[in-house]
CSV table of C-alpha atoms in Angstrom, one decimal:
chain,number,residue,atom,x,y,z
A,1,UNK,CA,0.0,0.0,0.0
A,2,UNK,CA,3.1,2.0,-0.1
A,3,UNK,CA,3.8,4.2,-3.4
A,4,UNK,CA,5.8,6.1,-5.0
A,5,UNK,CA,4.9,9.5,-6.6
A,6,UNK,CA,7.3,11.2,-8.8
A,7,UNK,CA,10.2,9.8,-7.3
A,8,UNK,CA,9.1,10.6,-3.5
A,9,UNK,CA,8.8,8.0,-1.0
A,10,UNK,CA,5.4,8.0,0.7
A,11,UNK,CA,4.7,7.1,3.5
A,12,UNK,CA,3.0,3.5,5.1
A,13,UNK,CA,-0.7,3.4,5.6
A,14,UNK,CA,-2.4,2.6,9.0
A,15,UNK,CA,-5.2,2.2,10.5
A,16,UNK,CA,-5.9,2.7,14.1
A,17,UNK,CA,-9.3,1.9,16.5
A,18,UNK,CA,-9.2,2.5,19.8
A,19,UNK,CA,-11.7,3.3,22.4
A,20,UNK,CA,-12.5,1.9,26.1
A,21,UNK,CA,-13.4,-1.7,27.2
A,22,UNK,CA,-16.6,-3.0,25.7
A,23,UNK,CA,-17.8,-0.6,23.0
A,24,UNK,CA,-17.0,-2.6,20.0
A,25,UNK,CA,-13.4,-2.2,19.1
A,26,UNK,CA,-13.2,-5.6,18.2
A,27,UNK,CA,-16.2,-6.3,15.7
A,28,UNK,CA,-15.7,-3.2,13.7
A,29,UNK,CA,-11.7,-3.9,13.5
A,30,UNK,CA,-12.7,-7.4,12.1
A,31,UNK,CA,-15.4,-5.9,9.2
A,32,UNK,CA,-13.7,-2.9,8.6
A,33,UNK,CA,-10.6,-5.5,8.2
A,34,UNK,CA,-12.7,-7.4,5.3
A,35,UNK,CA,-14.4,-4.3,3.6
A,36,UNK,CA,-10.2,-2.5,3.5
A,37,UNK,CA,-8.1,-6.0,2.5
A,38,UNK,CA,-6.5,-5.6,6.2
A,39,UNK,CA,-5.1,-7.5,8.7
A,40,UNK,CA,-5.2,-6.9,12.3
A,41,UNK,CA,-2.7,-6.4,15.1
A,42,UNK,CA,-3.8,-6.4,18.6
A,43,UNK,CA,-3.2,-3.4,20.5
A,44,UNK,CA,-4.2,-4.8,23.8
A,45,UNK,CA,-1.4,-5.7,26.2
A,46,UNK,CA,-2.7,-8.5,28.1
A,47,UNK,CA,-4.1,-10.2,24.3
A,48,UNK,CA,-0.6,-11.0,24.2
A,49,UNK,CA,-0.3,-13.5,26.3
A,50,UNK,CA,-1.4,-17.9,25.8
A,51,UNK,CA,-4.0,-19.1,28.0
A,52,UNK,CA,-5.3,-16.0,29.2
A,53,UNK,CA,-8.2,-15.8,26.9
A,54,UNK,CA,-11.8,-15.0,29.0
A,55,UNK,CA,-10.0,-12.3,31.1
A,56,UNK,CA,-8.5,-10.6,28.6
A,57,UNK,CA,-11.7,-10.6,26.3
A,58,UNK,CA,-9.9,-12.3,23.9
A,59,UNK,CA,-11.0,-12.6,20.2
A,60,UNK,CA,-12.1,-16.5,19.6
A,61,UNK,CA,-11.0,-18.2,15.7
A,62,UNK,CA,-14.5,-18.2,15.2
A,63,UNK,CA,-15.0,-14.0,16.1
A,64,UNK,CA,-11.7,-13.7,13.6
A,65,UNK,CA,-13.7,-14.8,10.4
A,66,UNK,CA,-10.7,-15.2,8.4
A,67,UNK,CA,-9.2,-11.5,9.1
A,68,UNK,CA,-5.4,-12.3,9.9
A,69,UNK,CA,-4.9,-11.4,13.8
A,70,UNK,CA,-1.3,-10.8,14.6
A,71,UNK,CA,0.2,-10.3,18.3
A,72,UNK,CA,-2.2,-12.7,20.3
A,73,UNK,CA,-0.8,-15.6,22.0
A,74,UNK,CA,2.9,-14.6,21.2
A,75,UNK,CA,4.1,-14.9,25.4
A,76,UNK,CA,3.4,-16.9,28.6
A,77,UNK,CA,2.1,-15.7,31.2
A,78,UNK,CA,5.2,-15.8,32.9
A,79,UNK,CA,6.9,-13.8,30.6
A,80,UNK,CA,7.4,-9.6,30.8
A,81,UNK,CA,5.9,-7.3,27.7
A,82,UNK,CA,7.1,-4.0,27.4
A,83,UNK,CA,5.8,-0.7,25.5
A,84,UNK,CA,9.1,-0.7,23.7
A,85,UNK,CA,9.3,-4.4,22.8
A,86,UNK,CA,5.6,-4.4,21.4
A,87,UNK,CA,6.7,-0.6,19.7
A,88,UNK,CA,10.0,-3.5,17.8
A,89,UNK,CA,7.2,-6.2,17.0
A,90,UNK,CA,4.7,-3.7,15.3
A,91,UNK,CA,6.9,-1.6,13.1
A,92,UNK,CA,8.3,-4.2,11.5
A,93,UNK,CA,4.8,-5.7,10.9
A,94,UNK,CA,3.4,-2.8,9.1
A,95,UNK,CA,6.4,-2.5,7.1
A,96,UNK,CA,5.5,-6.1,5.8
A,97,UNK,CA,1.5,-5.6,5.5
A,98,UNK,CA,2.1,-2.4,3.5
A,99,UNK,CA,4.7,-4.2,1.3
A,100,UNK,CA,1.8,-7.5,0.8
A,101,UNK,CA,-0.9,-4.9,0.0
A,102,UNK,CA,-2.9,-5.2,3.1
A,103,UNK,CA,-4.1,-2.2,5.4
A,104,UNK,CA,-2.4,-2.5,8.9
A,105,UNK,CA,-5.4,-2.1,11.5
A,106,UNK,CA,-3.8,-1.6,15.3
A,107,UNK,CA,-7.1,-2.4,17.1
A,108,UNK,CA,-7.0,-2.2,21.2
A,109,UNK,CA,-7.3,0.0,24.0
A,110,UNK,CA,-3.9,0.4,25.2
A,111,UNK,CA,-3.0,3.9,24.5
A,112,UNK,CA,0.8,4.3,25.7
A,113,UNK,CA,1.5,1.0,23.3
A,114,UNK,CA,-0.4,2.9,20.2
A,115,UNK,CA,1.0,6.0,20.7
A,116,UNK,CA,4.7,4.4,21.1
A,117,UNK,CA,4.0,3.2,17.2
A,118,UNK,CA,2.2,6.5,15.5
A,119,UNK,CA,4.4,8.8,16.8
A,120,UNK,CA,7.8,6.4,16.8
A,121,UNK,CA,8.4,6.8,20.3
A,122,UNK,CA,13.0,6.9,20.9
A,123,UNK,CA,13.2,4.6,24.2
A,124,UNK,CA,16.5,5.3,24.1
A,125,UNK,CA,16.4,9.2,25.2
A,126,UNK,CA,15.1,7.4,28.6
A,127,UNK,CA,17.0,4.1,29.1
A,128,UNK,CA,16.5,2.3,32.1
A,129,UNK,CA,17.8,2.6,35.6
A,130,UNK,CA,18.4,-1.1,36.5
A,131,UNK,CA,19.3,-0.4,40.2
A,132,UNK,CA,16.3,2.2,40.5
A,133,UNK,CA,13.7,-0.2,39.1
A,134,UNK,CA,15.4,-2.8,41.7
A,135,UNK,CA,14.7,-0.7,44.1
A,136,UNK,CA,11.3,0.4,43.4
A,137,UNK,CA,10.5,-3.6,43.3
A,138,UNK,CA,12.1,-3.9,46.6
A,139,UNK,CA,9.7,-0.9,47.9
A,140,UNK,CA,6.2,-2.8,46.5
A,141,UNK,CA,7.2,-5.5,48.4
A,142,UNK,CA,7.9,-4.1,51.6
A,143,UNK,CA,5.2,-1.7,51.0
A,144,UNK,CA,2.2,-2.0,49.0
A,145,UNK,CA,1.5,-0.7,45.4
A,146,UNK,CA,-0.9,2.3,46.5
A,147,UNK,CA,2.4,3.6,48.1
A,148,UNK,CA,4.0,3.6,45.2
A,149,UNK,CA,1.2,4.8,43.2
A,150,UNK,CA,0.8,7.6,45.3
A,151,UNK,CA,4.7,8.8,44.8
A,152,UNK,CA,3.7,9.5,41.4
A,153,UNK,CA,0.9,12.4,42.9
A,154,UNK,CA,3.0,15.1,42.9
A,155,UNK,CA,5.8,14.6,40.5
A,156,UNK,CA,3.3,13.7,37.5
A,157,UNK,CA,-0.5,14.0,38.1
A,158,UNK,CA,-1.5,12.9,35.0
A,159,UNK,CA,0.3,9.3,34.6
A,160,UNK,CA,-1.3,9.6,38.7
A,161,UNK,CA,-4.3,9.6,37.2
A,162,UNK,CA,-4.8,7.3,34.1
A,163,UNK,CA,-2.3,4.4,35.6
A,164,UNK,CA,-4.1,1.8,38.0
A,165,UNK,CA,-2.1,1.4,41.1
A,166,UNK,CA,-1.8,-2.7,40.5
A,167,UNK,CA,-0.1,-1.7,37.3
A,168,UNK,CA,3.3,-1.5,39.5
A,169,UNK,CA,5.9,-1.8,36.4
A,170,UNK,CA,4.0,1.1,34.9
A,171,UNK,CA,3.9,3.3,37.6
A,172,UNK,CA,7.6,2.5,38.4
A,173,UNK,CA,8.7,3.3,34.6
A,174,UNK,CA,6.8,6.3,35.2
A,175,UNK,CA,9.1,7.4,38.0
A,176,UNK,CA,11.7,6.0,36.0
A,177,UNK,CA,11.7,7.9,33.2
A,178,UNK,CA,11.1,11.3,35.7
A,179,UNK,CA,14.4,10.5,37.6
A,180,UNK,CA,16.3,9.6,33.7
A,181,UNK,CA,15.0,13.0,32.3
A,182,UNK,CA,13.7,15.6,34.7
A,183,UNK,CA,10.2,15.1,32.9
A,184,UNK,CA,7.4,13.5,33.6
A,185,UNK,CA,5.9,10.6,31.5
A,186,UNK,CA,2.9,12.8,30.1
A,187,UNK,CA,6.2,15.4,29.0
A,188,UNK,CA,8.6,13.0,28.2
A,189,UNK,CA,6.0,11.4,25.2
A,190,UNK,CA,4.6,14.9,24.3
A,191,UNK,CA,8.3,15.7,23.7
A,192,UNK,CA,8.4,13.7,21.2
A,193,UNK,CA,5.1,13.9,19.2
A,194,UNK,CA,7.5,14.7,15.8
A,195,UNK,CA,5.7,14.0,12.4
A,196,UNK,CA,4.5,10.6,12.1
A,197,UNK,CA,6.2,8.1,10.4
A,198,UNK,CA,3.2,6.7,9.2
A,199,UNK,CA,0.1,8.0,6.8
A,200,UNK,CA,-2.5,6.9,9.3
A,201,UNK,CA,-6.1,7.2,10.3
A,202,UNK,CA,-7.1,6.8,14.1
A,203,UNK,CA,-10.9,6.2,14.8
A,204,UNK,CA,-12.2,6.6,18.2
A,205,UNK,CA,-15.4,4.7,19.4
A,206,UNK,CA,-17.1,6.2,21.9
A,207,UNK,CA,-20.8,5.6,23.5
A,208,UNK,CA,-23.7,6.7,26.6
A,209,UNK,CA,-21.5,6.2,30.2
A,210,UNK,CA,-24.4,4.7,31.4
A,211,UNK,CA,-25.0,2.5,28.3
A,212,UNK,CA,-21.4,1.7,28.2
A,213,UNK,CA,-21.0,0.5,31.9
A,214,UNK,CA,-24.3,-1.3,31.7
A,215,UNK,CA,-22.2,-3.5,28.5
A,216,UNK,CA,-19.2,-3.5,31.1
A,217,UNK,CA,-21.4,-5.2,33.8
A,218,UNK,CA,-22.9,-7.4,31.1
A,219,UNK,CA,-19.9,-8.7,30.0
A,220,UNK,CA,-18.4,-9.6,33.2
A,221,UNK,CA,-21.2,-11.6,34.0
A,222,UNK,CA,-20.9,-13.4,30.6
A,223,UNK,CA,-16.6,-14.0,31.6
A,224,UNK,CA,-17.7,-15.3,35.0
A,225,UNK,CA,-20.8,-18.0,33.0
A,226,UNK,CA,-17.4,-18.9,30.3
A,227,UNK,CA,-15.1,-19.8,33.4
A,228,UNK,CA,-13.4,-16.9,34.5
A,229,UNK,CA,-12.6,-18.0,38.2
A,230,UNK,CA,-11.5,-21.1,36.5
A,231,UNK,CA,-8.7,-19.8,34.7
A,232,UNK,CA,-7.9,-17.9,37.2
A,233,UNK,CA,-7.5,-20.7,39.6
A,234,UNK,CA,-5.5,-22.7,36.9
A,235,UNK,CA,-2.8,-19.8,36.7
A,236,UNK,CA,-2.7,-19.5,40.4
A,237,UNK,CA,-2.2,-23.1,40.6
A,238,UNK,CA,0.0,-23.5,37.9
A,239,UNK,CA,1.9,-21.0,39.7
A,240,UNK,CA,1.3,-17.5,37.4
A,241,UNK,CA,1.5,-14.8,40.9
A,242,UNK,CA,3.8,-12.8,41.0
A,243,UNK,CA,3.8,-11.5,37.3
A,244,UNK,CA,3.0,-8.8,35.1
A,245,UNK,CA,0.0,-11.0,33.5
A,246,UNK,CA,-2.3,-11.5,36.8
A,247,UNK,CA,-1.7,-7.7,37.7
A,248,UNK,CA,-4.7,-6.8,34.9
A,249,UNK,CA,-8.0,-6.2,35.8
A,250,UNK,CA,-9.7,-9.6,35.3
A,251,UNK,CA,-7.0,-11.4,37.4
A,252,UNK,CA,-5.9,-9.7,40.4
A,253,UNK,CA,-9.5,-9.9,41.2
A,254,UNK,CA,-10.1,-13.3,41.3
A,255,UNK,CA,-6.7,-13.6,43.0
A,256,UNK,CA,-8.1,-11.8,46.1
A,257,UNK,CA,-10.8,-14.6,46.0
A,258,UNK,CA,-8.9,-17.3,45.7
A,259,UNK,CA,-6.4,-16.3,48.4
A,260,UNK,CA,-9.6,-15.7,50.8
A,261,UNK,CA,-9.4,-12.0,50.7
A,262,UNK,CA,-13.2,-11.7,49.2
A,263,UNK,CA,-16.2,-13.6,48.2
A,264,UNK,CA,-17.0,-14.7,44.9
A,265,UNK,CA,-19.7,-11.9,45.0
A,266,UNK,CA,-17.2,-9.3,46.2
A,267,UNK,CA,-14.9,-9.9,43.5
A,268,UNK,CA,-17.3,-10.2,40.3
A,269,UNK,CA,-18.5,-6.7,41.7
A,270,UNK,CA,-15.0,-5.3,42.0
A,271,UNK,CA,-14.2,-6.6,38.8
A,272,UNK,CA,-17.5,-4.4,37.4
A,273,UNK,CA,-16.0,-1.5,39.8
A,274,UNK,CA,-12.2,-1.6,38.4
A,275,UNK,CA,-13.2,-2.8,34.4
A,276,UNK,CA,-15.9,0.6,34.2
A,277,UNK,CA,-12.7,2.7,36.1
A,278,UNK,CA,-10.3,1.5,33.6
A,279,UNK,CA,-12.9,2.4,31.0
A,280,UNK,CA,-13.2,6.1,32.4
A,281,UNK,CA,-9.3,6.2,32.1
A,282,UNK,CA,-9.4,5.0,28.7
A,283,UNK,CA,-11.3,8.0,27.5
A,284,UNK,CA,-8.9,10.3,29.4
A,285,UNK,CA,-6.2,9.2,27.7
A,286,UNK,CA,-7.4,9.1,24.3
A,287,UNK,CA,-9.7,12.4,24.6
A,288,UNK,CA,-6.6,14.0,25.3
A,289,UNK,CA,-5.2,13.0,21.8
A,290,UNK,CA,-6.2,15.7,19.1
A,291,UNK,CA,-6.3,13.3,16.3
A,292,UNK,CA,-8.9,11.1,17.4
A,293,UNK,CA,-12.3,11.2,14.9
A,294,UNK,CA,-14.6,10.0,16.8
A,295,UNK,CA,-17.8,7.6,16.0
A,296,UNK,CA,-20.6,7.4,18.4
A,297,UNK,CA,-21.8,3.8,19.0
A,298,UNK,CA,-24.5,4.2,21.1
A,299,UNK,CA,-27.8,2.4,19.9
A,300,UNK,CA,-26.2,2.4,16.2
A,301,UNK,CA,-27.1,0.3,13.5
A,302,UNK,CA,-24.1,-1.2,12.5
A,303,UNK,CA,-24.3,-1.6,8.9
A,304,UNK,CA,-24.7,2.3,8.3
A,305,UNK,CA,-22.5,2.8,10.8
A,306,UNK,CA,-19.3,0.7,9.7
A,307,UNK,CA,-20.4,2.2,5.9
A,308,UNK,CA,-20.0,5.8,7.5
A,309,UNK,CA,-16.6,4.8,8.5
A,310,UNK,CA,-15.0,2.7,5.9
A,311,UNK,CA,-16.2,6.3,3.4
A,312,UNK,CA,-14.5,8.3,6.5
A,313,UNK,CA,-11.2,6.4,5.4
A,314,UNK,CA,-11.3,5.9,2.3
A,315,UNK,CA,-11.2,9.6,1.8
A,316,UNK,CA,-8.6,10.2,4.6
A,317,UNK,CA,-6.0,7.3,3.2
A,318,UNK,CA,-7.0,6.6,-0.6
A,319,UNK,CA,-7.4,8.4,-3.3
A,320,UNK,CA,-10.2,7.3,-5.8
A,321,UNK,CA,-7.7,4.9,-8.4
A,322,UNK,CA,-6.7,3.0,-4.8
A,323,UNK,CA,-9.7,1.9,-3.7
A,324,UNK,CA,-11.6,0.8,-7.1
């Protein structure tokens, strides 16, 4: 899908959904996928990882419909993932689509990870602190990770406010990268919003609160029917605790059940509580991003709507000859 025009490189083509938990992201990725010859990579960072799949929402072979799905099952559960490490794996893989002909479509809700790709994020300004990051474990598990959370208050509100507090690793790269560079997180990646490296569209979905949180509920309840606390309890057992993977909504919850900490019934509901929070901090991250064209989903019919946004990008990445 890359050209050339009059000897002048052009840039790749990519396509972008994002949005909170719940509102769609992952049907309209696959039929926009089909109507635009695309292929999918997952921009969720807990899709990532093998038997993991009713926590993490995770789309089934059968959801797919032949639409190529790339980054889904690629770790353990065991294993770290990193912003920078998905940032190597994605590049690379729109490099490829573009060069087969296929539309790249980054679907998730994982904003940092996106943004690390469409605006070519340089880790290496910011490199780590090994002995900090030692530390900073050392402090979680002496202390507890709303502790840590709360160091982040008054050096960087904003990362304070749209990183969970069980999200430890992120909260201490947030830290991190303040003590490498003076800025905070929220400075550090606006310092280097440069030019794009890509020619890309990024379509927000958005919907009602109430609407929205009334899907989030839903949904839960369907996990728990599907066997939610029994994956759960097959990681704990298999020995998956003290990891990135269980940190994620979906997991740590379930995890306080099993450890005897609350009843079934007081976890499903926290789950609720935490999933529609993580949804409200969703939307703060991406609201905050100018480029965003938002599409309301609320009560929609789908067929118009997906038409209304396939037209949307046609005319934003194709010129008439491209898309006949």
């Amino acid at each position: 899908m890359k050209s050339e025009t009059k000897g002048v490189k052009m840039k790749e083509k990519l396509l972008v959904i994002v949005g909170p938990t719940a509102v769609g992201k992952t049907k309209m990725g696959i039929e926009l996928a089909k109507r635009l010859k695309g292929e999918i990579i997952s921009g969720d960072s807990m899709q990532i990882y093998k038997e993991m799949d009713i926590g993490t929402a995770k789309v089934t072979k059968e959801e797919m419909n032949g639409v190529m799905h790339h980054l889904i099952d690629i770790k353990e559960p065991t294993e770290p993932f990193s912003v920078a490490e998905f940032q190597n794996l994605v590049q690379p893989l729109i490099r490829l689509l573009n060069e087969k002909g296929k539309l790249p479509l980054i679907v998730g809700g994982t904003g940092l990870y996106i943004n690390s790709v469409i605006q070519n994020y340089n880790f290496a300004d910011s490199s780590s602190d090994i002995q900090f990051r030692e530390k900073m474990e050392r402090y979680v598990e002496e202390h507890d990770t709303e502790q840590l959370h709360d160091q982040l208050r008054e050096i960087d509100p904003v990362s304070y406010a749209t990183i969970h507090p069980n999200n430890y690793r992120r909260v201490i790269r947030a830290l991190e990268v303040f003590k490498r560079t003076g800025k905070t997180l929220s400075e550090y990646q606006q310092s280097q919003n440069n030019e794009s490296p890509y020619d890309f569209v990024l379509i927000g979905l958005t919907m009602d609160r109430d609407v929205l949180y009334d899907r989030i509920n839903k949904r839960v309840d369907i996990m728990v029917e599907q066997g939610l606390f029994e994956e759960a309890k097959r990681l704990y057992n298999d020995g998956v605790r003290e990891c990135q993977s269980v940190q994620a909504i979906g997991y740590k919850e379930i995890y306080e059940y099993i450890e005897g900490k609350l009843t079934k019934d007081e976890a499903i509901e926290l789950l609720k509580r935490n999933s529609r929070r993580y949804a409200k901090r969703q939307y703060t991250w991406f609201r905050n991003k100018a480029n965003v064209h938002w599409f309301d989903m609320t009560n929609i019919n789908f067929n118009k709507k997906i038409t209304e946004i396939q037209q949307f990008i046609e005319g934003k990445l194709y010129n008439h000859s491209e898309i006949k």
